[in-house]
Amino acid sequence: MKWSCENGYQPHVLAVDDNLVDRKLVEKLLKNSSCKVTTAENGASALEFLGLLDEHNQHTNFEECSNVIFK
């Protein structure tokens, strides 16, 4: 699937996974779909990238969601 918008819109996706192989696979698939991709190996790294991790959020809990279907 290719993203196409007349104004040149390119989605920027933050892909987070602790498994390097899975992260690389997702990154390649998204780039092939014309997405700009940033990867992170865990939730803390993702929050740091987003600018949401600071001294007030150091006790945040993360849970892995595997094979979840959102409707």
PDB file of C-alpha atoms in Angstrom:
ATOM      1  CA  MET A   1       0.000   0.000   0.000  1.00  0.00           C
ATOM      2  CA  LYS A   2       1.331   3.439  -0.901  1.00  0.00           C
ATOM      3  CA  TRP A   3       0.233   6.618   0.833  1.00  0.00           C
ATOM      4  CA  SER A   4      -0.639   9.232  -1.691  1.00  0.00           C
ATOM      5  CA  CYS A   5      -1.700  12.755  -1.013  1.00  0.00           C
ATOM      6  CA  GLU A   6      -1.590  15.677  -3.351  1.00  0.00           C
ATOM      7  CA  ASN A   7       0.116  17.859  -0.769  1.00  0.00           C
ATOM      8  CA  GLY A   8       2.971  15.365  -0.288  1.00  0.00           C
ATOM      9  CA  TYR A   9       1.778  14.114   3.112  1.00  0.00           C
ATOM     10  CA  GLN A  10       4.037  11.391   4.484  1.00  0.00           C
ATOM     11  CA  PRO A  11       2.921   9.760   7.757  1.00  0.00           C
ATOM     12  CA  HIS A  12       5.566   9.568  10.485  1.00  0.00           C
ATOM     13  CA  VAL A  13       5.234   6.306  12.410  1.00  0.00           C
ATOM     14  CA  LEU A  14       6.883   5.471  15.727  1.00  0.00           C
ATOM     15  CA  ALA A  15       7.346   1.681  15.776  1.00  0.00           C
ATOM     16  CA  VAL A  16       8.137   0.218  19.201  1.00  0.00           C
ATOM     17  CA  ASP A  17       9.215  -3.373  19.772  1.00  0.00           C
ATOM     18  CA  ASP A  18      11.837  -4.995  21.985  1.00  0.00           C
ATOM     19  CA  ASN A  19      12.655  -7.573  19.307  1.00  0.00           C
ATOM     20  CA  LEU A  20      15.235  -6.188  16.856  1.00  0.00           C
ATOM     21  CA  VAL A  21      14.184  -8.474  13.998  1.00  0.00           C
ATOM     22  CA  ASP A  22      10.519  -7.497  14.366  1.00  0.00           C
ATOM     23  CA  ARG A  23      11.463  -3.816  14.603  1.00  0.00           C
ATOM     24  CA  LYS A  24      13.531  -4.002  11.408  1.00  0.00           C
ATOM     25  CA  LEU A  25      10.759  -5.877   9.581  1.00  0.00           C
ATOM     26  CA  VAL A  26       8.105  -3.345  10.593  1.00  0.00           C
ATOM     27  CA  GLU A  27      10.447  -0.489   9.691  1.00  0.00           C
ATOM     28  CA  LYS A  28      11.061  -1.918   6.211  1.00  0.00           C
ATOM     29  CA  LEU A  29       7.356  -2.559   5.576  1.00  0.00           C
ATOM     30  CA  LEU A  30       6.413   0.954   6.648  1.00  0.00           C
ATOM     31  CA  LYS A  31       9.186   2.573   4.610  1.00  0.00           C
ATOM     32  CA  ASN A  32       8.037   0.579   1.579  1.00  0.00           C
ATOM     33  CA  SER A  33       4.619   2.139   2.204  1.00  0.00           C
ATOM     34  CA  SER A  34       6.200   5.613   1.970  1.00  0.00           C
ATOM     35  CA  CYS A  35       6.089   6.281   5.705  1.00  0.00           C
ATOM     36  CA  LYS A  36       8.777   8.093   7.618  1.00  0.00           C
ATOM     37  CA  VAL A  37       9.733   5.685  10.401  1.00  0.00           C
ATOM     38  CA  THR A  38      11.344   6.113  13.783  1.00  0.00           C
ATOM     39  CA  THR A  39      11.975   3.007  15.873  1.00  0.00           C
ATOM     40  CA  ALA A  40      12.348   2.497  19.605  1.00  0.00           C
ATOM     41  CA  GLU A  41      13.227  -0.663  21.494  1.00  0.00           C
ATOM     42  CA  ASN A  42      10.950  -0.019  24.472  1.00  0.00           C
ATOM     43  CA  GLY A  43       8.235   2.203  25.839  1.00  0.00           C
ATOM     44  CA  ALA A  44      10.633   4.410  27.779  1.00  0.00           C
ATOM     45  CA  SER A  45      12.637   5.136  24.621  1.00  0.00           C
ATOM     46  CA  ALA A  46       9.415   5.888  22.755  1.00  0.00           C
ATOM     47  CA  LEU A  47       8.253   8.320  25.449  1.00  0.00           C
ATOM     48  CA  GLU A  48      11.673   9.951  25.469  1.00  0.00           C
ATOM     49  CA  PHE A  49      11.503  10.420  21.680  1.00  0.00           C
ATOM     50  CA  LEU A  50       8.052  11.975  22.052  1.00  0.00           C
ATOM     51  CA  GLY A  51       9.321  14.269  24.802  1.00  0.00           C
ATOM     52  CA  LEU A  52       6.983  12.713  27.351  1.00  0.00           C
ATOM     53  CA  LEU A  53       9.535  11.114  29.671  1.00  0.00           C
ATOM     54  CA  ASP A  54      10.870  13.345  32.405  1.00  0.00           C
ATOM     55  CA  GLU A  55      11.601  13.188  36.102  1.00  0.00           C
ATOM     56  CA  HIS A  56       7.857  13.270  36.871  1.00  0.00           C
ATOM     57  CA  ASN A  57       7.101  10.206  34.716  1.00  0.00           C
ATOM     58  CA  GLN A  58       9.885   7.872  35.822  1.00  0.00           C
ATOM     59  CA  HIS A  59       7.488   5.448  37.505  1.00  0.00           C
ATOM     60  CA  THR A  60       5.323   4.763  34.474  1.00  0.00           C
ATOM     61  CA  ASN A  61       4.392   1.108  33.979  1.00  0.00           C
ATOM     62  CA  PHE A  62       4.447  -0.488  30.537  1.00  0.00           C
ATOM     63  CA  GLU A  63       2.581  -3.574  29.444  1.00  0.00           C
ATOM     64  CA  GLU A  64       3.129  -5.519  26.269  1.00  0.00           C
ATOM     65  CA  CYS A  65       0.149  -5.884  23.993  1.00  0.00           C
ATOM     66  CA  SER A  66       0.609  -8.888  21.718  1.00  0.00           C
ATOM     67  CA  ASN A  67      -1.862 -10.005  19.094  1.00  0.00           C
ATOM     68  CA  VAL A  68      -4.423  -7.444  20.146  1.00  0.00           C
ATOM     69  CA  ILE A  69      -7.221  -6.617  17.736  1.00  0.00           C
ATOM     70  CA  PHE A  70      -8.627  -3.128  18.072  1.00  0.00           C
ATOM     71  CA  LYS A  71     -12.095  -2.522  16.678  1.00  0.00           C
TER      72      LYS A  71
END
